[in-house]
PDB file of C-alpha atoms in Angstrom:
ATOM      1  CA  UNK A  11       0.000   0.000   0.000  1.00  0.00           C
ATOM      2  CA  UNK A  12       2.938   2.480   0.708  1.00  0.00           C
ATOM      3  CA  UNK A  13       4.211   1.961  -2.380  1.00  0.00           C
ATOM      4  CA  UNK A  14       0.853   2.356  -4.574  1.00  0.00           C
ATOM      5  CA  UNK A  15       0.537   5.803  -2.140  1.00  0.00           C
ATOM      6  CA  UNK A  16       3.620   6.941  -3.259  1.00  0.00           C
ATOM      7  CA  UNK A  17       3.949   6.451  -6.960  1.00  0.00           C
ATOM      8  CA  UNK A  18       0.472   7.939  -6.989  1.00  0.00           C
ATOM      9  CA  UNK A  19       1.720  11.664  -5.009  1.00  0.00           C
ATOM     10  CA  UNK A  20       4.682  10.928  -7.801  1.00  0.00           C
ATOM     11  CA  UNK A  21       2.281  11.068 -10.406  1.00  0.00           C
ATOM     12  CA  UNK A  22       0.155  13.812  -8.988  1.00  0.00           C
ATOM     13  CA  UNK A  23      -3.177  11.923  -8.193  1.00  0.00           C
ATOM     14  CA  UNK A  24      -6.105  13.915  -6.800  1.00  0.00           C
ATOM     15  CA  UNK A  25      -7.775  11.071  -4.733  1.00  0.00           C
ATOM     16  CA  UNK A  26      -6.362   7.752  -3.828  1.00  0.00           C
ATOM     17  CA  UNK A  27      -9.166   5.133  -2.336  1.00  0.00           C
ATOM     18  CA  UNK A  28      -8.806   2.133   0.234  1.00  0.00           C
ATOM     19  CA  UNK A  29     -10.829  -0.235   0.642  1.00  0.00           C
ATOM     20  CA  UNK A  30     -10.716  -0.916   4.544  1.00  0.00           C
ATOM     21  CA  UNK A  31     -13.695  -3.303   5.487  1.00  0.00           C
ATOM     22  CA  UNK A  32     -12.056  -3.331   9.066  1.00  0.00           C
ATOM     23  CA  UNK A  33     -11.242   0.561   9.077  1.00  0.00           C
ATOM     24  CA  UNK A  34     -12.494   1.311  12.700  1.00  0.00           C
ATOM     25  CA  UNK A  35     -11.363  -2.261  14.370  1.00  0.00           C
ATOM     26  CA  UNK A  36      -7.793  -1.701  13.283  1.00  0.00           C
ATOM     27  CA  UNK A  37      -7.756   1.985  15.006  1.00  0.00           C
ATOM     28  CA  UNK A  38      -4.467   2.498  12.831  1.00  0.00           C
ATOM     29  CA  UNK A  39      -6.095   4.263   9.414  1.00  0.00           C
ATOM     30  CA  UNK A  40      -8.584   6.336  10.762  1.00  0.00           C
ATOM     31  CA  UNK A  41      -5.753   9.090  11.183  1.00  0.00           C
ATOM     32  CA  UNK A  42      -3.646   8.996   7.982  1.00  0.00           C
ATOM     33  CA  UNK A  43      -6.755   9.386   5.914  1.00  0.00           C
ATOM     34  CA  UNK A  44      -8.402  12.568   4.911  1.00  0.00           C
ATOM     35  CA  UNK A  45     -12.143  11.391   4.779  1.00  0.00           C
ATOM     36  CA  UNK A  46     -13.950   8.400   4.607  1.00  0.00           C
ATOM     37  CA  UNK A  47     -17.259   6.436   2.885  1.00  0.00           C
ATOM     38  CA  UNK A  48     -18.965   3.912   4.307  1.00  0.00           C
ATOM     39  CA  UNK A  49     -21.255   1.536   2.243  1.00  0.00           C
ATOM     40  CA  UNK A  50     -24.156   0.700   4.563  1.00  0.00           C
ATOM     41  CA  UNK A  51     -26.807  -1.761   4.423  1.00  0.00           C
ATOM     42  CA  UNK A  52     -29.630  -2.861   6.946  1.00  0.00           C
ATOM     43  CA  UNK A  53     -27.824  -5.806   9.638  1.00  0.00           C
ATOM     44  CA  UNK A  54     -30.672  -8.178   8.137  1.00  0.00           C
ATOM     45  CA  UNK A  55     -29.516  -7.467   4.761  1.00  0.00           C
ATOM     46  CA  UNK A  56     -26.026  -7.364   5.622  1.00  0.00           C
ATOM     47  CA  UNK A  57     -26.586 -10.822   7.426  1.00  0.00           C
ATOM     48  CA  UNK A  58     -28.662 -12.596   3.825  1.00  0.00           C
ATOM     49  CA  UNK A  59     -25.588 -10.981   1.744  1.00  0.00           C
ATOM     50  CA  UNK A  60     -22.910 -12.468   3.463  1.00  0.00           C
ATOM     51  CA  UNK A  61     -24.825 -16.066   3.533  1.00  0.00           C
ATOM     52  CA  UNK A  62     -25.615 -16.110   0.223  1.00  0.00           C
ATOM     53  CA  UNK A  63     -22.097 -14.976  -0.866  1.00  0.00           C
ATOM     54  CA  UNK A  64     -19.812 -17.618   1.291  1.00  0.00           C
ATOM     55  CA  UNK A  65     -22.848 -20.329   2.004  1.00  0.00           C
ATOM     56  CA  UNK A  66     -22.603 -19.746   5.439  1.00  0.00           C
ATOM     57  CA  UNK A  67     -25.467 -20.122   8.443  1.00  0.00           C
ATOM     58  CA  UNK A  68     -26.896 -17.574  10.020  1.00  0.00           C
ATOM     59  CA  UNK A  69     -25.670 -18.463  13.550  1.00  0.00           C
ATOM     60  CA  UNK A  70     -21.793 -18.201  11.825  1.00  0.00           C
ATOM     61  CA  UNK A  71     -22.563 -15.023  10.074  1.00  0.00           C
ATOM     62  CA  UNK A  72     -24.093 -13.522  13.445  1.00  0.00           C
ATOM     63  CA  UNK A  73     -20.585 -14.200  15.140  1.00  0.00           C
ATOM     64  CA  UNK A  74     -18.675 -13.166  13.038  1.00  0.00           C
ATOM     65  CA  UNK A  75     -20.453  -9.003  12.861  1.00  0.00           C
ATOM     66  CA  UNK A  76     -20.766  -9.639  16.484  1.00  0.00           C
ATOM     67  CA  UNK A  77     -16.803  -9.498  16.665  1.00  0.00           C
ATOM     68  CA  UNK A  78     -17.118  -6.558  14.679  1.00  0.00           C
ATOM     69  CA  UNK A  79     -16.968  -2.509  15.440  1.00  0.00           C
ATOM     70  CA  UNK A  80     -20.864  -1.916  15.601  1.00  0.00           C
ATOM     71  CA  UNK A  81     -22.744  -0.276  12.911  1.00  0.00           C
ATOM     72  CA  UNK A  82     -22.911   2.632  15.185  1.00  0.00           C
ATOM     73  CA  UNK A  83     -19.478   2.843  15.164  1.00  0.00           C
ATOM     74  CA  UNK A  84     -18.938   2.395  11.224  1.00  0.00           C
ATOM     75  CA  UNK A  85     -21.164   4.887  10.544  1.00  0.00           C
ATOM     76  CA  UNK A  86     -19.411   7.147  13.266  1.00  0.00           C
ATOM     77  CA  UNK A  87     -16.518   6.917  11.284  1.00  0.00           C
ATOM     78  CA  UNK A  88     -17.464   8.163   8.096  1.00  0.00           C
ATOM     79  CA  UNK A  89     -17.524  11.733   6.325  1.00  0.00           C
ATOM     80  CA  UNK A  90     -19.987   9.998   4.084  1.00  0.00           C
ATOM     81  CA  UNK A  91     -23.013   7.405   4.120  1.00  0.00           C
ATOM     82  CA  UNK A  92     -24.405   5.629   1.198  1.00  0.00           C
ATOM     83  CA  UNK A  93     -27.132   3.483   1.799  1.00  0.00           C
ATOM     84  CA  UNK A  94     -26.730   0.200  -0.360  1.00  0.00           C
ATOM     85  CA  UNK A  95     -30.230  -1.123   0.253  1.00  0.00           C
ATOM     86  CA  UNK A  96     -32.483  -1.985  -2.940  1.00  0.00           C
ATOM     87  CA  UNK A  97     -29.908  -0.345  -5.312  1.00  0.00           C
ATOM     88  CA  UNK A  98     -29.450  -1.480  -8.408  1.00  0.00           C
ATOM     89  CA  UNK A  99     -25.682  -1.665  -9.430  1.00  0.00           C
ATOM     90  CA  UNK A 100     -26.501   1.261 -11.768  1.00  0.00           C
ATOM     91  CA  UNK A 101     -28.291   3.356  -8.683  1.00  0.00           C
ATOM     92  CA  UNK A 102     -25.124   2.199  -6.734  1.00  0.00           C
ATOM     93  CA  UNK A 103     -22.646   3.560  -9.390  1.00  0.00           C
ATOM     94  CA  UNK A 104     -24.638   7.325  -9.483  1.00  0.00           C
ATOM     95  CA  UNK A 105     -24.205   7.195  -5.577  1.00  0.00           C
ATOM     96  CA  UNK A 106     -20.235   6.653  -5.715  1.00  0.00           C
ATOM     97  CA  UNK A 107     -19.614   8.956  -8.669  1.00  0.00           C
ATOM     98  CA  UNK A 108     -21.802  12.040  -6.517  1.00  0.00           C
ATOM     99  CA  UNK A 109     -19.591  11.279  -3.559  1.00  0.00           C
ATOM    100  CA  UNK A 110     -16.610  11.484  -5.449  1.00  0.00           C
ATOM    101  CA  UNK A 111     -17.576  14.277  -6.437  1.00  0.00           C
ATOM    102  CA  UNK A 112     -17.918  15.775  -3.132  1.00  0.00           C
ATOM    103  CA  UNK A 113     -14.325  14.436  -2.483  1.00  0.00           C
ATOM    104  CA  UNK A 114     -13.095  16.592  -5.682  1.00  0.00           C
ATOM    105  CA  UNK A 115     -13.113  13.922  -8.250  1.00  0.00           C
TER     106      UNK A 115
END
């Protein structure tokens, strides 16, 4: 990642983005980074997604958010909030492009 950061200041980027799904757990980022979006969903759709992507039951998926930051805390976190519930990938794609543009993009 340091090296991706710096050949992008080398080539003058305006905006680099991470992708940090544990952002606020690892207490290290939060700091170095100038603001940040959170993707947010309901926990009940959070909970089908994540079973229907890796096949696990609920009772697995449950422990594993459980050892997770809370939502409250996620969405503390952020500069920004899109809500990813019943948006199409196109409606999802509108949302990111109008918060880039916010960050200057």
């Amino acid at each position: 990642i340091g090296e991706q950061e710096t050949r992008a200041r080398a080539e003058g980027r305006a905006c680099m983005v991470f992708d940090i799904p544990l952002l606020v757990e690892s207490g290290r980022w939060r700091a170095g980074l100038d603001r940040v979006l959170v993707v947010d969903c309901s926990p009940e759709t959070q909970v089908a997604r994540v079973m229907a992507r890796s096949g696990l039951a609920q009772a697995e998926v449950d422990a594993i958010i459980a050892a997770q930051a809370p939502r409250a805390l996620r969405l503390a976190a952020a500069d920004i909030v899109i809500c990813n519930e019943g948006l199409s990938l196109e409606q999802l794609d509108r949302e990111v492009r109008e918060a880039a543009r916010s960050f200057g993009l």
